[in-house]
Amino acid sequence: MTPPRGPGRGAVFAAVLALTAGVLTASAVTAPPALALTPPVGFTADNLSTYQTNGIVWSLAEANGVVYAGGTFSNVRPAGSPAGSNTTSAVNFAAFDAATGAPTGCSLSFTRSSGTATVRALAVSPDRSTLYAGGYFNAVNGTGANGLVAINTATCTLRPGFAPNFGATVRALDVAADGTVHAGGDFQSINGQTRRFFGAVTAAGAVTGWNPDADRPGRTLKVTPDGQHVLIGGDFFTVGGVNSHALAVTAAGSGAPTRAYTGNFIPSTAVIKNIITDPASDGWYVGGEGAGGNSFDGRLAMGLDTFDQRWRDTCQGATQALRVYQGVLYAASHVHDCSTMGGFPNQVRKHLTAQSVDDPAMLGWLPDTNDGIGEPVGPRALTVSSRGGRDFLWVGGEFTTVNGVAQQALTRFAGTPDTGAPAAPAVSLSAPRAGEVRVSWRSSLDLDDSLLTYRVYRNGGSTPVYTTTGSSLFFSRPQLTFTDTDVVAGRSYSYRITASDGTNTSALSANASVTAAGSSGPYAQRVLADGAELYWRYDEAGGAFAADASDSQDGGVYMNAPSYRATPSAVAGSAALTLNGTDEYVYSDRLHHYTSPAPYSIETWFRTNTARGGRIVGFGRNIGTAQGHTSGISDKLLYLTDNGRLAFGVQVGSTAGRPTVTSAASYNDNAWHHAVATQGPSGMRLYVDGVSVGSDATAGNRSYNGYWRVGGDAMSNAWPNRPTSTYFAGQVDETAVYPSVLTAAQVAAHHDLADTPSGPGETTVSLQPAEDAYVNGVAANTTYDDSQLASRGATPYLSYLRYPLPAAPAGQELKSARLTFRTSSDSTAGSADSHTLVPVTGAWTESAVTYSTRPSLATTVLGTISGATAVSTDYSVELNAPALGGALGSAYSLALTSSGTDSLRIWSGEVATAAYRPQLVLTFGAE
C-alpha cells in the first residue's frame, strides 16, 4: 500500500496554497506559538528611517558599514521631508551610514558637459579599499573621467592614475580577486580598443584580453567565486559568435563562451537585468525582464558546479535586482502574476519578495513600494551591509512610497525591531448542530510573518478558550475553524480573536455573537452529508469574509460590500446575500486545481427580477474586477440569460466549443429558485427546483487553476445567449460545490428540505472513528495502523472501524445513518467492485489486529459501496439504521470487506486532514 506523499522540494506555490486547517475542537492540544520573523526570513518588513533622493537610484554597493548609491538625482533629504525641502546637494552619487541611514559626508559630483549624467553601476574591490563607479559622465568633482572611476573608500577621493576611457554608458561592474574590473554596458570600445558591450581593465586601468564580443548591450555580470568564469547577462543574442541569448558563461581570461544558453532558454523577448552568486548555496541567481506572457520576467537558480538550472520562477513582473542573505533570495521587481507557477493570478503589483535559494515558493516577506517615476518599475537595486552588529537590507530605485508612506528612491530594513502587528482576524459564527458553536475566521496577514498564533476568547474573557497557529500569505489566507462544544442550547455566546507574530499582537477582532442551537438544520446537514467541499451560507453580518460551512475550510471573500443578511432567505433559519449586478461578488480564497473530466456539482439558490441576465456561479482564472484582473479563461458557468432562462455551460478544453444546457422556462420572477448543475461521465445535467430541465452528453471541460466566483466575472461573446450584464443583480443563498455528481434523488431532497425548520426532535451527530486499521492476507502477521484503510477479496484486505455510538436523545430514535469517506490519493484507490460494510462480532484493537488474529464478522450487510471509482474523491453510503439502533450507547465495530479483485483504498482516522476521515453520520428524530 502506498502512503500519502507530501509536497516535494519543487512544489513551488502548491504547498503554500494547500495551507488549510482542519476543524479544531476545545479538547485539542494547544499549538506552539509563532515566532517573530517566520524562518528563514531574516529581515522585518518595517522600513527604517532613511535619507532619500530626488531622483532614481540605479545601483547600490557597500563597504565597511557604508552604503553607496548611484543614479540620476541632484540632492538628498531626510526621511519625511517633502521633495524640495531640507535638501543637501548630491549629484548622482551619495554615501550613507548603513546603521543610521544618514549621509556620511562623502560627496562626489558626477556630471557631463552635455546630456544627462548618471551613475549606473557600483562595485567594491575584494579588499573593500576601492569603490568603482560606472555610468554616463565625463567629470567627477570637475576632474575629467570617461564612464568609470576608482574611489578610495577611506578618503572618498578619486584614485589617481585610473582613467580608462569607455565610449558609452557603463551599466554593470564586478571586481575579480586579482583586481581586474569587468564591465558591461552600451560601449563598443575601451581606451580606443574594440570591446563590444563587455570588457575589462586592470587595477591600473589598462585594457585586458577579456573580450566576450557580444552583439548587443550588457546589463549585468558577475565573476564566479573561483575566479575562473564571468557570468554575463544583457540584451545580446551572440557571444563570441556563438548563439546564446541574454545569458552566457565566459572564461575569465579570454571572455570566450564556455557555456551558451540556446533555444528558448531565455525567450527572445526577454533580457537579463541582474546576476549574483552565493558560495554558501553553490549557486548563482538570475533576474529577467520580458515582454508578454510567454517571456521571462522572473528568476533562475543555477548551479556554480555545472552551470545548469536548478529551478525557474516564471512569475511576471520584471525582476531588476537580487541579493542572497542567510539562504534567502530577496528580489526587487513588480511581480503581479504567478499563475504559471500555480500561484496567484494577475493582480496589483508587489515590489519586494523573498524565496528560499532551494525553492521558488514565495516566503512571507512582503514590504512594498510603488512603481514610482521613470519607466516606472519600482525598486532597481539591492545590497546588504553590516554595521554596529546589525545587518541591513538596502533598496534603491524609482519608487516614491514605501509601505504606503512617502519615501523616495531609498529605504532599508533590518532583522529587528519587528514593529508591525498582524491584521485583526475576520470572524464568522454559526451554530450548525446541537451542542456546538462553530467559530471560523480568515487568517490574518503579516508582512514578515507567515506563521501566526491565534487566540480565541469567549464572552469577554481574558483567558483564551483556544490557541492555535496557522500560515498565510497575501494570496493565500486559509480559513481556520474552532468548534466550541462547551455550550448550552438557547444560550448566547460571543467570541473575539487575536493574531500574534510572537512579538506583536493584533487588536481583538470585532465582537461576534451567536445563540447555540438545540437541534440541527436539516437542509445544511444534508448538504454536508452529501459531501459538499465548499458551502457558503452567507450568514455574515458584514465584512469581507464568507465562511465555508464544510470541513474543507474553503472560505470566500466578499468584494465591494454587498448587502448582507437579506430576508426572506431561501432556506429556513438562514440569511441571504444581495448583489447589485455591477461589481459585487464573492470569490474563493483558495486556488483550485481542476482537471477534466473530474466530476462535480454546483448548487445555489437565486432570486431576481432582472432583465439583464448575469453570471450566478462560475469557475474562473482570476479574482478581480479591474481590466486585466478578470478571468480570461472561465467555464463551469451557471448564468441567467436576459429573458430569465437558466443556462449551464462549459468550455471543452481550449477550443471554442461551449456546450450549454438552457432551461425552457424563465426564472426572473422575483421568487426563490433552487439550481443544481452537474457534470460527470454521463454528461451535463441542469436541475431547477428539484427537477431536471435539460442535459447534454459532454463529459469534459477545461483543465486549469482558478477560483470559484459567485455574482459575476468576465464572459466572452462565445457563450450562448450571453447576458447583457455579466454580473448578477439579485439575491443568492446556500451556494455549494461538490466533488461528485449529485443524483436526482439528492437534488430533490435538498430542494424539499429548504423550507423545513430545525424541529426540536431533530439531532444530527457526526462521529469519527475511535480506532481503525486494516489487515493484509499476504502479510498475515502485520498490523496496518496508518493513514489508509483498504478492502479487497482476492489477496485479501479487510478494514475495521470502531465508533462510540451515543445514546439516543430523550424522546428520539435513530432515523438514518450513513458513512462518509474519501478515497485516498493512491493511484489504485478507486474500485470498480462493490464493497460491503458488516458488523464485527469478535474482539480487535487497531494496534494489534492482523490477518491471522482478525475478528469474526456477522453476515448482516449494513451497507454496500459501489461506484467509488475515482481517487481523492468524497463518497457516502447509506447504512441500515435499525441494525445500528440496537447498539446505541456502546462502542460499535464494523468491517469493510469485498469478494472482488479490485482494491478500494480510503483515508483513515489517522490522516492529517480531518475532512478526509471516515465519518459516521447519525440522524435522530422524534419516536
CSV table of C-alpha atoms in Angstrom, one decimal, residues 23-26 429-439 458 481-491 493 495 514-520 525 528 549 551 763-767 919:
chain,number,residue,atom,x,y,z
A,23,VAL,CA,-11.8,21.8,12.4
A,24,LEU,CA,-10.3,22.5,15.9
A,25,THR,CA,-12.2,21.3,19.0
A,26,ALA,CA,-11.9,22.6,22.5
A,429,LEU,CA,-20.0,32.4,13.8
A,430,SER,CA,-22.6,29.7,13.3
A,431,ALA,CA,-24.5,27.1,15.4
A,432,PRO,CA,-24.8,24.2,12.9
A,433,ARG,CA,-25.6,21.4,15.3
A,434,ALA,CA,-27.0,20.9,18.8
A,435,GLY,CA,-24.3,21.5,21.4
A,436,GLU,CA,-21.8,23.2,19.0
A,437,VAL,CA,-20.8,26.7,18.1
A,438,ARG,CA,-18.5,27.0,15.0
A,439,VAL,CA,-16.1,29.9,15.1
A,458,ARG,CA,-15.2,33.8,24.7
A,481,THR,CA,-12.2,26.9,12.5
A,482,PHE,CA,-12.6,26.2,16.2
A,483,THR,CA,-15.7,24.2,17.2
A,484,ASP,CA,-16.8,25.0,20.8
A,485,THR,CA,-18.6,22.0,22.2
A,486,ASP,CA,-18.9,23.5,25.7
A,487,VAL,CA,-22.1,25.3,25.0
A,488,VAL,CA,-25.7,25.1,26.2
A,489,ALA,CA,-28.6,25.2,23.8
A,490,GLY,CA,-30.5,28.5,23.7
A,491,ARG,CA,-27.7,30.5,25.4
A,493,TYR,CA,-22.1,33.3,23.2
A,495,TYR,CA,-16.2,35.5,20.6
A,514,VAL,CA,-24.5,33.6,18.2
A,515,THR,CA,-27.1,31.6,20.1
A,516,ALA,CA,-26.3,27.9,20.5
A,517,ALA,CA,-28.9,25.7,18.7
A,518,GLY,CA,-30.8,22.9,20.3
A,519,SER,CA,-31.1,21.0,17.0
A,520,SER,CA,-29.5,20.8,13.6
A,525,GLN,CA,-26.9,18.8,7.4
A,528,LEU,CA,-22.8,18.4,4.3
A,549,ALA,CA,-19.6,25.6,6.5
A,551,ASP,CA,-14.8,20.9,6.7
A,763,THR,CA,-30.5,15.9,16.0
A,764,THR,CA,-27.6,15.0,13.8
A,765,VAL,CA,-24.3,13.7,15.1
A,766,SER,CA,-21.1,13.2,13.2
A,767,LEU,CA,-18.6,10.7,14.6
A,919,GLN,CA,-17.4,9.8,9.5
